[in-house]
Structures are given as structure tokens and as C-alpha cells.
mmCIF file of C-alpha atoms in Angstrom:
data_model
loop_
_atom_site.group_PDB
_atom_site.id
_atom_site.type_symbol
_atom_site.label_atom_id
_atom_site.label_comp_id
_atom_site.label_asym_id
_atom_site.label_seq_id
_atom_site.Cartn_x
_atom_site.Cartn_y
_atom_site.Cartn_z
ATOM 1 C CA UNK A 1 -0.011 0.004 0.024
ATOM 2 C CA UNK A 2 1.454 3.385 -1.010
ATOM 3 C CA UNK A 3 1.652 6.409 1.270
ATOM 4 C CA UNK A 4 -1.223 8.139 -0.493
ATOM 5 C CA UNK A 5 -3.597 5.373 0.336
ATOM 6 C CA UNK A 6 -2.356 5.219 3.764
ATOM 7 C CA UNK A 7 -2.945 8.959 4.255
ATOM 8 C CA UNK A 8 -6.401 8.725 2.743
ATOM 9 C CA UNK A 9 -7.292 5.857 5.086
ATOM 10 C CA UNK A 10 -6.142 7.802 8.084
ATOM 11 C CA UNK A 11 -8.308 10.798 7.032
ATOM 12 C CA UNK A 12 -11.372 8.504 6.535
ATOM 13 C CA UNK A 13 -10.853 6.952 9.888
ATOM 14 C CA UNK A 14 -10.669 10.374 11.574
ATOM 15 C CA UNK A 15 -13.909 11.496 9.747
ATOM 16 C CA UNK A 16 -15.693 8.262 10.773
ATOM 17 C CA UNK A 17 -14.462 8.720 14.363
ATOM 18 C CA UNK A 18 -15.759 12.295 14.457
ATOM 19 C CA UNK A 19 -19.162 11.285 13.208
ATOM 20 C CA UNK A 20 -19.567 8.238 15.558
ATOM 21 C CA UNK A 21 -18.443 10.217 18.632
ATOM 22 C CA UNK A 22 -20.717 13.188 18.134
ATOM 23 C CA UNK A 23 -23.114 12.175 20.891
ATOM 24 C CA UNK A 24 -20.412 10.737 23.273
ATOM 25 C CA UNK A 25 -20.898 11.723 26.885
ATOM 26 C CA UNK A 26 -18.536 12.353 29.769
ATOM 27 C CA UNK A 27 -14.955 13.149 29.930
ATOM 28 C CA UNK A 28 -13.757 10.105 27.982
ATOM 29 C CA UNK A 29 -16.348 10.730 25.190
ATOM 30 C CA UNK A 30 -15.440 14.419 24.994
ATOM 31 C CA UNK A 31 -11.702 13.764 24.683
ATOM 32 C CA UNK A 32 -12.170 11.171 22.047
ATOM 33 C CA UNK A 33 -14.566 13.331 20.057
ATOM 34 C CA UNK A 34 -12.322 16.339 20.178
ATOM 35 C CA UNK A 35 -9.268 14.199 19.250
ATOM 36 C CA UNK A 36 -10.955 12.802 16.110
ATOM 37 C CA UNK A 37 -12.397 16.229 15.202
ATOM 38 C CA UNK A 38 -8.982 18.064 15.507
ATOM 39 C CA UNK A 39 -7.345 15.100 13.577
ATOM 40 C CA UNK A 40 -10.024 15.397 10.792
ATOM 41 C CA UNK A 41 -9.442 19.233 10.514
ATOM 42 C CA UNK A 42 -5.665 18.770 10.431
ATOM 43 C CA UNK A 43 -5.961 16.024 7.818
ATOM 44 C CA UNK A 44 -8.276 17.996 5.627
ATOM 45 C CA UNK A 45 -6.198 21.124 5.847
ATOM 46 C CA UNK A 46 -3.007 19.205 4.849
ATOM 47 C CA UNK A 47 -4.832 17.416 2.060
ATOM 48 C CA UNK A 48 -6.007 20.761 0.691
ATOM 49 C CA UNK A 49 -2.522 22.296 0.845
ATOM 50 C CA UNK A 50 -0.681 19.308 -0.675
ATOM 51 C CA UNK A 51 -3.319 18.856 -3.468
ATOM 52 C CA UNK A 52 -3.038 22.576 -4.221
ATOM 53 C CA UNK A 53 0.600 22.045 -5.178
ATOM 54 C CA UNK A 54 -0.392 19.996 -8.188
ATOM 55 C CA UNK A 55 -3.973 20.745 -9.011
ATOM 56 C CA UNK A 56 -7.075 22.545 -7.999
ATOM 57 C CA UNK A 57 -8.727 20.919 -4.900
ATOM 58 C CA UNK A 58 -12.514 21.153 -4.880
ATOM 59 C CA UNK A 59 -12.293 23.197 -8.077
ATOM 60 C CA UNK A 60 -10.847 26.265 -6.114
ATOM 61 C CA UNK A 61 -8.430 28.089 -8.434
ATOM 62 C CA UNK A 62 -7.268 30.856 -6.167
ATOM 63 C CA UNK A 63 -3.585 30.274 -5.203
ATOM 64 C CA UNK A 64 -3.793 26.546 -6.187
ATOM 65 C CA UNK A 65 -2.253 24.373 -8.960
ATOM 66 C CA UNK A 66 1.123 25.910 -8.140
ATOM 67 C CA UNK A 67 3.246 23.638 -10.216
ATOM 68 C CA UNK A 68 1.183 23.937 -13.443
ATOM 69 C CA UNK A 69 1.017 27.722 -13.151
ATOM 70 C CA UNK A 70 4.729 28.082 -12.459
ATOM 71 C CA UNK A 71 5.953 25.306 -14.824
ATOM 72 C CA UNK A 72 8.041 27.639 -17.150
ATOM 73 C CA UNK A 73 9.595 29.544 -14.280
ATOM 74 C CA UNK A 74 10.533 26.252 -12.548
ATOM 75 C CA UNK A 75 12.040 24.950 -15.747
ATOM 76 C CA UNK A 76 14.056 28.140 -16.172
ATOM 77 C CA UNK A 77 15.317 27.822 -12.589
ATOM 78 C CA UNK A 78 16.275 24.294 -13.126
ATOM 79 C CA UNK A 79 18.206 25.145 -16.208
ATOM 80 C CA UNK A 80 19.887 28.083 -14.423
ATOM 81 C CA UNK A 81 20.726 25.786 -11.578
ATOM 82 C CA UNK A 82 22.297 23.069 -13.890
ATOM 83 C CA UNK A 83 24.312 25.720 -15.751
ATOM 84 C CA UNK A 84 25.547 27.553 -12.729
ATOM 85 C CA UNK A 85 25.954 24.561 -10.410
ATOM 86 C CA UNK A 86 25.857 21.140 -11.954
ATOM 87 C CA UNK A 87 27.805 21.998 -15.059
ATOM 88 C CA UNK A 88 29.852 24.797 -13.580
ATOM 89 C CA UNK A 89 33.471 24.102 -14.436
ATOM 90 C CA UNK A 90 34.655 25.274 -11.075
ATOM 91 C CA UNK A 91 32.237 22.986 -9.146
ATOM 92 C CA UNK A 92 33.099 19.982 -11.315
ATOM 93 C CA UNK A 93 36.791 20.541 -10.999
ATOM 94 C CA UNK A 94 36.487 21.105 -7.247
ATOM 95 C CA UNK A 95 35.621 17.447 -6.964
ATOM 96 C CA UNK A 96 37.923 16.161 -9.680
ATOM 97 C CA UNK A 97 41.063 17.894 -8.269
ATOM 98 C CA UNK A 98 40.602 15.909 -5.097
ATOM 99 C CA UNK A 99 41.673 12.831 -7.061
ATOM 100 C CA UNK A 100 45.330 12.044 -7.837
ATOM 101 C CA UNK A 101 45.120 11.079 -11.569
ATOM 102 C CA UNK A 102 48.553 9.727 -11.440
ATOM 103 C CA UNK A 103 47.765 7.288 -8.515
ATOM 104 C CA UNK A 104 44.559 6.201 -10.415
ATOM 105 C CA UNK A 105 46.613 5.487 -13.524
ATOM 106 C CA UNK A 106 49.180 3.563 -11.548
ATOM 107 C CA UNK A 107 46.434 1.482 -10.006
ATOM 108 C CA UNK A 108 45.141 0.762 -13.506
ATOM 109 C CA UNK A 109 48.621 -0.154 -14.642
ATOM 110 C CA UNK A 110 49.533 -2.389 -11.738
ATOM 111 C CA UNK A 111 46.274 -3.850 -10.380
ATOM 112 C CA UNK A 112 43.822 -3.865 -13.283
ATOM 113 C CA UNK A 113 46.139 -5.172 -15.968
ATOM 114 C CA UNK A 114 46.587 -1.856 -17.682
ATOM 115 C CA UNK A 115 50.345 -2.405 -18.365
ATOM 116 C CA UNK A 116 49.653 -5.418 -20.583
ATOM 117 C CA UNK A 117 46.658 -3.666 -22.263
ATOM 118 C CA UNK A 118 48.700 -0.657 -23.149
ATOM 119 C CA UNK A 119 51.314 -2.837 -24.628
ATOM 120 C CA UNK A 120 48.629 -4.456 -26.850
ATOM 121 C CA UNK A 121 47.684 -0.927 -27.909
ATOM 122 C CA UNK A 122 51.306 0.143 -28.592
ATOM 123 C CA UNK A 123 52.344 -2.969 -30.562
ATOM 124 C CA UNK A 124 50.208 -2.571 -33.703
ATOM 125 C CA UNK A 125 51.118 1.146 -33.797
ATOM 126 C CA UNK A 126 54.780 0.236 -33.565
ATOM 127 C CA UNK A 127 54.557 -2.484 -36.161
ATOM 128 C CA UNK A 128 52.604 -0.222 -38.616
ATOM 129 C CA UNK A 129 55.162 2.614 -38.108
ATOM 130 C CA UNK A 130 58.075 0.235 -38.354
ATOM 131 C CA UNK A 131 56.771 -1.367 -41.608
ATOM 132 C CA UNK A 132 56.559 2.041 -43.217
ATOM 133 C CA UNK A 133 60.170 2.965 -42.649
ATOM 134 C CA UNK A 134 62.431 2.819 -45.655
ATOM 135 C CA UNK A 135 65.410 0.949 -44.279
ATOM 136 C CA UNK A 136 67.847 2.057 -46.980
ATOM 137 C CA UNK A 137 67.076 5.684 -46.374
ATOM 138 C CA UNK A 138 67.191 5.303 -42.650
ATOM 139 C CA UNK A 139 70.646 3.467 -42.670
ATOM 140 C CA UNK A 140 72.026 6.080 -44.988
ATOM 141 C CA UNK A 141 70.713 8.937 -42.908
ATOM 142 C CA UNK A 142 72.227 7.442 -39.703
ATOM 143 C CA UNK A 143 75.580 6.701 -41.432
ATOM 144 C CA UNK A 144 75.655 10.245 -42.864
ATOM 145 C CA UNK A 145 74.748 11.821 -39.440
ATOM 146 C CA UNK A 146 77.529 9.808 -37.731
ATOM 147 C CA UNK A 147 80.208 10.668 -40.342
ATOM 148 C CA UNK A 148 79.239 14.267 -40.480
ATOM 149 C CA UNK A 149 78.642 15.080 -36.838
ATOM 150 C CA UNK A 150 80.624 12.608 -34.824
ATOM 151 C CA UNK A 151 78.950 12.553 -31.474
ATOM 152 C CA UNK A 152 76.940 15.705 -32.062
ATOM 153 C CA UNK A 153 73.124 15.596 -32.658
ATOM 154 C CA UNK A 154 73.161 11.888 -33.575
ATOM 155 C CA UNK A 155 70.238 11.018 -31.412
ATOM 156 C CA UNK A 156 68.333 14.112 -32.555
ATOM 157 C CA UNK A 157 68.763 13.307 -36.307
ATOM 158 C CA UNK A 158 67.759 9.653 -35.739
ATOM 159 C CA UNK A 159 64.635 10.545 -33.800
ATOM 160 C CA UNK A 160 63.564 13.220 -36.212
ATOM 161 C CA UNK A 161 64.165 11.007 -39.260
ATOM 162 C CA UNK A 162 62.075 8.306 -37.617
ATOM 163 C CA UNK A 163 59.104 10.413 -36.411
ATOM 164 C CA UNK A 164 59.077 12.334 -39.676
ATOM 165 C CA UNK A 165 57.208 9.404 -41.233
ATOM 166 C CA UNK A 166 54.300 10.246 -39.010
ATOM 167 C CA UNK A 167 53.762 13.380 -41.178
ATOM 168 C CA UNK A 168 53.091 11.266 -44.193
ATOM 169 C CA UNK A 169 49.326 11.283 -45.071
ATOM 170 C CA UNK A 170 49.153 7.528 -45.833
ATOM 171 C CA UNK A 171 51.023 6.455 -42.631
ATOM 172 C CA UNK A 172 48.787 8.934 -40.619
ATOM 173 C CA UNK A 173 45.662 7.546 -42.146
ATOM 174 C CA UNK A 174 46.646 3.920 -41.303
ATOM 175 C CA UNK A 175 47.635 4.851 -37.676
ATOM 176 C CA UNK A 176 44.213 6.528 -37.123
ATOM 177 C CA UNK A 177 42.432 3.434 -38.335
ATOM 178 C CA UNK A 178 44.558 1.246 -35.920
ATOM 179 C CA UNK A 179 43.952 3.763 -33.122
ATOM 180 C CA UNK A 180 40.131 3.567 -33.709
ATOM 181 C CA UNK A 181 40.052 -0.192 -33.549
ATOM 182 C CA UNK A 182 42.116 -0.183 -30.337
ATOM 183 C CA UNK A 183 39.905 2.449 -28.652
ATOM 184 C CA UNK A 184 36.762 0.418 -29.405
ATOM 185 C CA UNK A 185 38.504 -2.730 -28.064
ATOM 186 C CA UNK A 186 39.530 -0.891 -24.881
ATOM 187 C CA UNK A 187 36.022 0.599 -24.359
ATOM 188 C CA UNK A 188 34.414 -2.870 -24.880
ATOM 189 C CA UNK A 189 36.733 -4.305 -22.222
ATOM 190 C CA UNK A 190 34.937 -4.867 -18.855
ATOM 191 C CA UNK A 191 38.022 -3.803 -17.003
ATOM 192 C CA UNK A 192 37.730 -0.342 -18.442
ATOM 193 C CA UNK A 193 34.300 0.019 -16.781
ATOM 194 C CA UNK A 194 35.981 -1.039 -13.442
ATOM 195 C CA UNK A 195 38.182 2.052 -13.834
ATOM 196 C CA UNK A 196 35.268 4.448 -14.622
ATOM 197 C CA UNK A 197 32.653 3.006 -12.291
ATOM 198 C CA UNK A 198 33.961 4.056 -8.805
ATOM 199 C CA UNK A 199 35.067 7.479 -9.976
ATOM 200 C CA UNK A 200 31.763 8.239 -11.627
ATOM 201 C CA UNK A 201 29.827 6.834 -8.733
ATOM 202 C CA UNK A 202 31.613 8.848 -6.101
ATOM 203 C CA UNK A 203 31.488 12.185 -8.057
ATOM 204 C CA UNK A 204 27.747 11.737 -8.620
ATOM 205 C CA UNK A 205 27.106 10.880 -4.929
ATOM 206 C CA UNK A 206 29.070 14.031 -3.923
ATOM 207 C CA UNK A 207 27.056 16.139 -6.237
ATOM 208 C CA UNK A 208 23.688 15.079 -5.051
ATOM 209 C CA UNK A 209 24.614 14.854 -1.339
ATOM 210 C CA UNK A 210 22.259 17.028 0.649
ATOM 211 C CA UNK A 211 20.512 18.462 -2.437
ATOM 212 C CA UNK A 212 16.973 17.090 -3.261
ATOM 213 C CA UNK A 213 16.962 19.236 -6.486
ATOM 214 C CA UNK A 214 20.237 17.683 -7.657
ATOM 215 C CA UNK A 215 18.964 14.221 -6.811
ATOM 216 C CA UNK A 216 15.711 14.951 -8.758
ATOM 217 C CA UNK A 217 17.655 16.224 -11.804
ATOM 218 C CA UNK A 218 19.880 13.094 -11.827
ATOM 219 C CA UNK A 219 16.737 10.922 -11.602
ATOM 220 C CA UNK A 220 14.962 13.061 -14.278
ATOM 221 C CA UNK A 221 17.562 12.401 -16.756
ATOM 222 C CA UNK A 222 18.258 8.881 -15.703
ATOM 223 C CA UNK A 223 21.852 9.645 -14.972
ATOM 224 C CA UNK A 224 22.639 6.194 -13.409
ATOM 225 C CA UNK A 225 26.231 5.158 -13.013
ATOM 226 C CA UNK A 226 25.678 2.871 -15.917
ATOM 227 C CA UNK A 227 24.278 5.554 -18.183
ATOM 228 C CA UNK A 228 27.038 8.035 -17.277
ATOM 229 C CA UNK A 229 29.693 5.487 -18.045
ATOM 230 C CA UNK A 230 27.963 4.709 -21.440
ATOM 231 C CA UNK A 231 27.807 8.510 -22.203
ATOM 232 C CA UNK A 232 31.582 8.747 -21.537
ATOM 233 C CA UNK A 233 32.281 5.614 -23.676
ATOM 234 C CA UNK A 234 29.984 6.747 -26.430
ATOM 235 C CA UNK A 235 31.775 10.165 -26.577
ATOM 236 C CA UNK A 236 35.171 8.555 -26.738
ATOM 237 C CA UNK A 237 33.930 6.178 -29.447
ATOM 238 C CA UNK A 238 32.545 9.030 -31.580
ATOM 239 C CA UNK A 239 35.744 10.959 -31.133
ATOM 240 C CA UNK A 240 37.766 7.910 -32.253
ATOM 241 C CA UNK A 241 35.416 7.417 -35.189
ATOM 242 C CA UNK A 242 35.867 11.027 -36.257
ATOM 243 C CA UNK A 243 39.594 10.742 -36.077
ATOM 244 C CA UNK A 244 39.651 8.051 -38.753
ATOM 245 C CA UNK A 245 37.230 9.989 -40.970
ATOM 246 C CA UNK A 246 39.271 11.779 -43.648
ATOM 247 C CA UNK A 247 36.690 14.562 -43.953
ATOM 248 C CA UNK A 248 36.147 15.255 -40.246
ATOM 249 C CA UNK A 249 37.486 18.381 -38.567
ATOM 250 C CA UNK A 250 39.059 16.245 -35.892
ATOM 251 C CA UNK A 251 41.046 14.205 -38.364
ATOM 252 C CA UNK A 252 42.280 17.288 -40.208
ATOM 253 C CA UNK A 253 43.013 19.251 -36.980
ATOM 254 C CA UNK A 254 45.112 16.444 -35.465
ATOM 255 C CA UNK A 255 46.987 15.894 -38.721
ATOM 256 C CA UNK A 256 47.662 19.628 -39.013
ATOM 257 C CA UNK A 257 48.773 19.787 -35.295
ATOM 258 C CA UNK A 258 51.090 16.695 -35.845
ATOM 259 C CA UNK A 259 52.675 18.327 -38.988
ATOM 260 C CA UNK A 260 53.198 21.543 -36.981
ATOM 261 C CA UNK A 261 54.814 19.709 -34.128
ATOM 262 C CA UNK A 262 57.031 17.762 -36.548
ATOM 263 C CA UNK A 263 58.072 20.931 -38.230
ATOM 264 C CA UNK A 264 58.849 22.818 -35.005
ATOM 265 C CA UNK A 265 60.586 19.828 -33.299
ATOM 266 C CA UNK A 266 64.098 20.486 -34.653
ATOM 267 C CA UNK A 267 63.866 24.118 -33.340
ATOM 268 C CA UNK A 268 62.295 23.169 -29.974
ATOM 269 C CA UNK A 269 64.894 24.286 -27.323
ATOM 270 C CA UNK A 270 63.509 22.054 -24.661
ATOM 271 C CA UNK A 271 63.471 19.028 -27.003
ATOM 272 C CA UNK A 272 67.073 19.816 -28.031
ATOM 273 C CA UNK A 273 68.241 20.235 -24.388
ATOM 274 C CA UNK A 274 66.754 16.846 -23.361
ATOM 275 C CA UNK A 275 68.331 15.041 -26.304
ATOM 276 C CA UNK A 276 71.604 16.805 -25.608
ATOM 277 C CA UNK A 277 71.698 15.583 -22.021
ATOM 278 C CA UNK A 278 70.755 12.069 -22.992
ATOM 279 C CA UNK A 279 73.213 12.049 -25.797
ATOM 280 C CA UNK A 280 76.054 13.209 -23.607
ATOM 281 C CA UNK A 281 75.293 10.360 -21.152
ATOM 282 C CA UNK A 282 74.508 7.684 -23.565
ATOM 283 C CA UNK A 283 76.420 8.112 -26.798
ATOM 284 C CA UNK A 284 79.782 8.335 -25.151
ATOM 285 C CA UNK A 285 79.299 4.843 -23.832
ATOM 286 C CA UNK A 286 77.471 3.382 -26.799
ATOM 287 C CA UNK A 287 78.839 1.509 -29.713
ATOM 288 C CA UNK A 288 77.054 3.477 -32.356
ATOM 289 C CA UNK A 289 78.410 1.773 -35.370
ATOM 290 C CA UNK A 290 77.902 -1.731 -33.909
ATOM 291 C CA UNK A 291 74.341 -0.899 -32.679
ATOM 292 C CA UNK A 292 73.344 0.546 -36.029
ATOM 293 C CA UNK A 293 74.665 -2.234 -38.047
ATOM 294 C CA UNK A 294 73.134 -4.776 -35.686
ATOM 295 C CA UNK A 295 69.586 -3.467 -35.959
ATOM 296 C CA UNK A 296 69.683 -2.662 -39.616
ATOM 297 C CA UNK A 297 70.798 -6.234 -40.356
ATOM 298 C CA UNK A 298 68.054 -7.584 -38.065
ATOM 299 C CA UNK A 299 65.532 -5.549 -40.046
ATOM 300 C CA UNK A 300 66.857 -6.508 -43.562
ATOM 301 C CA UNK A 301 67.762 -10.090 -42.973
ATOM 302 C CA UNK A 302 65.892 -11.573 -40.016
ATOM 303 C CA UNK A 303 62.163 -12.505 -40.548
ATOM 304 C CA UNK A 304 61.671 -12.399 -36.771
ATOM 305 C CA UNK A 305 62.949 -8.762 -36.460
ATOM 306 C CA UNK A 306 59.519 -7.349 -35.538
ATOM 307 C CA UNK A 307 59.141 -9.808 -32.628
ATOM 308 C CA UNK A 308 62.694 -8.944 -31.504
ATOM 309 C CA UNK A 309 62.189 -5.246 -31.689
ATOM 310 C CA UNK A 310 58.844 -5.588 -29.983
ATOM 311 C CA UNK A 311 60.637 -7.191 -27.081
ATOM 312 C CA UNK A 312 62.995 -4.279 -26.850
ATOM 313 C CA UNK A 313 59.959 -1.871 -27.134
ATOM 314 C CA UNK A 314 58.200 -3.725 -24.328
ATOM 315 C CA UNK A 315 61.241 -3.554 -22.118
ATOM 316 C CA UNK A 316 61.592 0.167 -22.766
ATOM 317 C CA UNK A 317 57.883 0.474 -22.028
ATOM 318 C CA UNK A 318 58.194 -1.343 -18.770
ATOM 319 C CA UNK A 319 61.253 0.789 -17.900
ATOM 320 C CA UNK A 320 59.287 3.987 -18.572
ATOM 321 C CA UNK A 321 56.271 2.751 -16.549
ATOM 322 C CA UNK A 322 58.574 1.845 -13.630
ATOM 323 C CA UNK A 323 60.325 5.152 -13.796
ATOM 324 C CA UNK A 324 56.911 6.985 -13.798
ATOM 325 C CA UNK A 325 55.776 4.948 -10.759
ATOM 326 C CA UNK A 326 58.869 6.018 -8.794
ATOM 327 C CA UNK A 327 59.084 9.567 -10.064
ATOM 328 C CA UNK A 328 56.804 11.864 -8.025
ATOM 329 C CA UNK A 329 57.720 14.847 -10.120
ATOM 330 C CA UNK A 330 56.504 13.093 -13.308
ATOM 331 C CA UNK A 331 53.294 12.039 -11.474
ATOM 332 C CA UNK A 332 52.604 15.603 -10.465
ATOM 333 C CA UNK A 333 53.163 16.770 -14.106
ATOM 334 C CA UNK A 334 50.853 14.061 -15.493
ATOM 335 C CA UNK A 335 48.195 14.794 -12.784
ATOM 336 C CA UNK A 336 48.275 18.507 -13.619
ATOM 337 C CA UNK A 337 48.185 17.923 -17.351
ATOM 338 C CA UNK A 338 45.162 15.536 -17.211
ATOM 339 C CA UNK A 339 43.235 18.016 -14.999
ATOM 340 C CA UNK A 340 44.037 20.900 -17.342
ATOM 341 C CA UNK A 341 42.630 18.831 -20.242
ATOM 342 C CA UNK A 342 39.568 17.832 -18.321
ATOM 343 C CA UNK A 343 38.923 21.493 -17.337
ATOM 344 C CA UNK A 344 39.198 22.535 -20.971
ATOM 345 C CA UNK A 345 36.808 19.724 -22.075
ATOM 346 C CA UNK A 346 34.197 20.590 -19.383
ATOM 347 C CA UNK A 347 34.390 24.301 -20.336
ATOM 348 C CA UNK A 348 33.958 23.532 -24.052
ATOM 349 C CA UNK A 349 31.140 20.930 -23.653
ATOM 350 C CA UNK A 350 29.049 22.624 -20.916
ATOM 351 C CA UNK A 351 27.008 24.916 -23.370
ATOM 352 C CA UNK A 352 26.341 21.993 -25.622
ATOM 353 C CA UNK A 353 25.169 19.813 -22.767
ATOM 354 C CA UNK A 354 23.039 22.585 -21.326
ATOM 355 C CA UNK A 355 21.257 22.977 -24.669
ATOM 356 C CA UNK A 356 20.516 19.383 -24.676
ATOM 357 C CA UNK A 357 19.020 19.560 -21.197
ATOM 358 C CA UNK A 358 16.992 22.652 -22.139
ATOM 359 C CA UNK A 359 15.468 20.791 -25.109
ATOM 360 C CA UNK A 360 14.783 17.782 -22.943
ATOM 361 C CA UNK A 361 12.977 19.880 -20.306
ATOM 362 C CA UNK A 362 10.967 21.670 -22.930
ATOM 363 C CA UNK A 363 9.714 18.288 -24.227
ATOM 364 C CA UNK A 364 7.963 17.629 -21.001
ATOM 365 C CA UNK A 365 4.230 18.505 -21.030
ATOM 366 C CA UNK A 366 2.769 20.094 -18.018
ATOM 367 C CA UNK A 367 1.087 16.745 -16.946
ATOM 368 C CA UNK A 368 4.231 14.681 -17.521
ATOM 369 C CA UNK A 369 6.256 17.249 -15.526
ATOM 370 C CA UNK A 370 3.829 17.172 -12.601
ATOM 371 C CA UNK A 371 3.807 13.457 -12.658
ATOM 372 C CA UNK A 372 7.551 13.350 -12.531
ATOM 373 C CA UNK A 373 7.745 15.710 -9.655
ATOM 374 C CA UNK A 374 5.031 13.926 -7.778
ATOM 375 C CA UNK A 375 6.561 10.554 -8.290
ATOM 376 C CA UNK A 376 9.716 11.855 -6.401
ATOM 377 C CA UNK A 377 8.209 13.690 -3.557
ATOM 378 C CA UNK A 378 4.692 12.197 -3.141
ATOM 379 C CA UNK A 379 5.755 9.843 -0.416
ATOM 380 C CA UNK A 380 7.180 12.624 1.845
ATOM 381 C CA UNK A 381 4.126 14.872 1.180
ATOM 382 C CA UNK A 382 1.670 12.119 2.053
ATOM 383 C CA UNK A 383 3.533 11.650 5.384
ATOM 384 C CA UNK A 384 2.805 15.279 6.051
ATOM 385 C CA UNK A 385 -0.926 14.438 5.801
ATOM 386 C CA UNK A 386 -0.524 11.485 8.174
ATOM 387 C CA UNK A 387 1.429 13.535 10.687
ATOM 388 C CA UNK A 388 -1.044 16.427 10.386
ATOM 389 C CA UNK A 389 -3.853 14.178 11.483
ATOM 390 C CA UNK A 390 -1.861 12.733 14.353
ATOM 391 C CA UNK A 391 -0.527 16.028 15.639
ATOM 392 C CA UNK A 392 -3.977 17.635 15.171
ATOM 393 C CA UNK A 393 -5.621 14.788 17.159
ATOM 394 C CA UNK A 394 -3.145 15.020 19.974
ATOM 395 C CA UNK A 395 -3.480 18.859 20.006
ATOM 396 C CA UNK A 396 -7.363 18.561 20.082
ATOM 397 C CA UNK A 397 -7.217 16.086 23.018
ATOM 398 C CA UNK A 398 -4.831 18.314 24.931
ATOM 399 C CA UNK A 399 -6.956 21.454 24.458
ATOM 400 C CA UNK A 400 -10.041 19.539 25.555
ATOM 401 C CA UNK A 401 -8.310 18.458 28.746
ATOM 402 C CA UNK A 402 -7.145 21.964 29.499
ATOM 403 C CA UNK A 403 -10.577 23.441 28.795
ATOM 404 C CA UNK A 404 -12.368 20.767 30.700
ATOM 405 C CA UNK A 405 -10.313 21.339 33.944
ATOM 406 C CA UNK A 406 -10.277 25.108 33.457
ATOM 407 C CA UNK A 407 -14.125 25.240 33.372
ATOM 408 C CA UNK A 408 -14.318 23.312 36.646
ATOM 409 C CA UNK A 409 -11.639 25.304 38.380
ATOM 410 C CA UNK A 410 -13.097 28.691 37.607
ATOM 411 C CA UNK A 411 -16.893 27.899 37.613
#
């Protein structure tokens, strides 16, 4: 039995009690009759007040049907609240900044199998890039750089020669297709959900804590943990899909950005300084000629060269991950970078999301809007009716007792 039925039964009982005790005699009869009478009045008053929120009780239109009459104003206030509070970048980031993105990433790498998954992501990209390198040109460039510069800028020239292939349109197109497939595979992996779920749930719970309006809005748009995760995954899937579409703005923008980076890379002072430091430490102790000959021979003569180089790449990846895990400075940099990107994304996406919400709210008819609100607060409102009858009854009995004894004391 729902609360509305319970409240109605209580009111009927109070009305019946009032009628049946009309002719009751004596102190006991009087206190019972007055208790039922006051409870009936309190119940009727609360019934009228609560009904007036949603419709016109007894056909009375003065100051009743509050929700239908103020529907548009309420909708506007909800939209304003969402825009200024729920989708406010400062409010969202206030919760996000409490999380250490580096620690979360490390948990993913070490406890949720992320290290091996990332290797599987990197391997096809590495193979695709490797297979598009012209070994003759690369060997010639390395030999020329070594003979010309001795131990100066060798690492820089090798790296620039290698990554310059990324600026080739065909190579870039293949890589975007590989990237799309990998993103979809990762998004379909249940362990990916395990990373999203606790974060999404905790952020959502903090947002709605202590706010009935926030909780109602979340319920209104069915923003369950499952749906929020699906929205995030769908957004990432759409972005990945756009990145492999030759005509999309994302595809063109990323390609233009990549070409710009590759063009500016040789003149980047920070890049040059890092390479210079690494080169000074590594090249002086490295057998450049032997190393170069070994790996060119592996590439040209050994059918298993890809497997061999993948092993080296995996070791390098493991080394980089281990260094990241132990390097607090790198973790702080990563954490700051992720939060900056999230803040930029929220700022850019908020107006678009707010427009979707505005359209969604405007699609609610007056009746459906009232039904939605009533379904979420009806139980609490009906308890007011029940409590009104009970408190009214107790007050009526108390007033009768006071009146009864006062009459006898002063008469």
C-alpha cells in the first residue's frame, strides 16, 4: 500500500471517528470526540494544501495548482541551476582535483592489467610505423649523421628521421584506423568499466549529497552510473570514429597539429636540451656503429625482427612505466596535465550539454512534468498528511483536557 492510500485511510478513519463520537458523553467521550475532530481538521487542511501544489482541490483556483502555473519559471530555474551549479567548471573541477590522476593511472597499470593492455595498444602502432620505414634511407641517414657530426646531434637526427614518417598522409591514415580499432576494443573491455565506475559513482554521490534538487535532476535524466559510463564511452567512441574519417574536422586538426609539431621539433629548445643531455650520457658509452649495423641487419635479414624489436620496445615501455611509478615529479606533471585537459573539455562541452538539457525539459508537457515531480516527492508529502492528522488529534485532546479542567476550576 502506498503512502497516498495510507494517508487517505487515516483521514477517513478520523472523519468516521468524528461522526461516531458526536453524541459521546462524559470526559472520555469528549476527549475522544475532540481528538478525532482536530485530527480530521488537520488532515483535511494538509490534504488541501498538498493537493493545491499539483492541481485545484474542490475546483478552487485561487492560489492553487502551483506547479502547473509556474511550470516555465521552474524549468528556467532548473536550467539556471544546472548551468551555474551542476555544469559549472569550478564546481566540477572542485571534486575532480581531489583525485590524484597519477595514482589512479598507476592502479590501472599495476592492479587492473593496464600495463599489458597498453602494450597491446602500442604494439600494432609500432609495427605499422616500423613497416613504413624505408630501411635503406634510414641506414643512409644514420651513417651520414655519424660521419658528419661525430657525437653531435646523432640522437636528434635519428629521432627526427624516424618520427618524420608520421607526417606522411598515408602513414597517418593507417595509424588513425589502428587507433580507432584499439579504442573500441579498450572501451568494450569490462576492466575499463572497472576504472570508470567507482570514480563516476563517487563524483555523482558527492554532487547530489544534501540536495533534493540535484537528486531529482539526476533521476529526471536517468543519470545512473551505468548511463553516465555509457555516455563517456560513447563520446570517446565518436571521437575515435571522427579521427579516422578523412573529412572530419578532428582528423584534419590532429593531422595539421602533428605536422606543425614535426616541423617545430628540430627548433624546440627544450627538446634539443633533453636530447643533448641524454646524448652526452648515452652516446659516449655506446657502440654507435655496432648498434646501428646490428639493428639494420636484423631488419633486413631476419624474418623475426619485428618480434625482436617488440621485445625491446616492451622492455623500454616497462622501464618507462617503472620510472613513472617511482618519479613523483613526473606524476605531478601528469596529474596537472590531465586536470588541465579535463577542465578545458568541461568548459567547451558545458554549453552543448546545457542546450540538450533545455531541449529535454521543454519536451515535458505540464502533465508529465507534474507526474515526474509527484513521483519523487509524493511519499514525503503524504507523510505530512498523516502527521497532520496525528498532531492535530493530540492537540485537540490536549486542548479539551485543558478546557475541561479550566471550566471546573473557575466555575
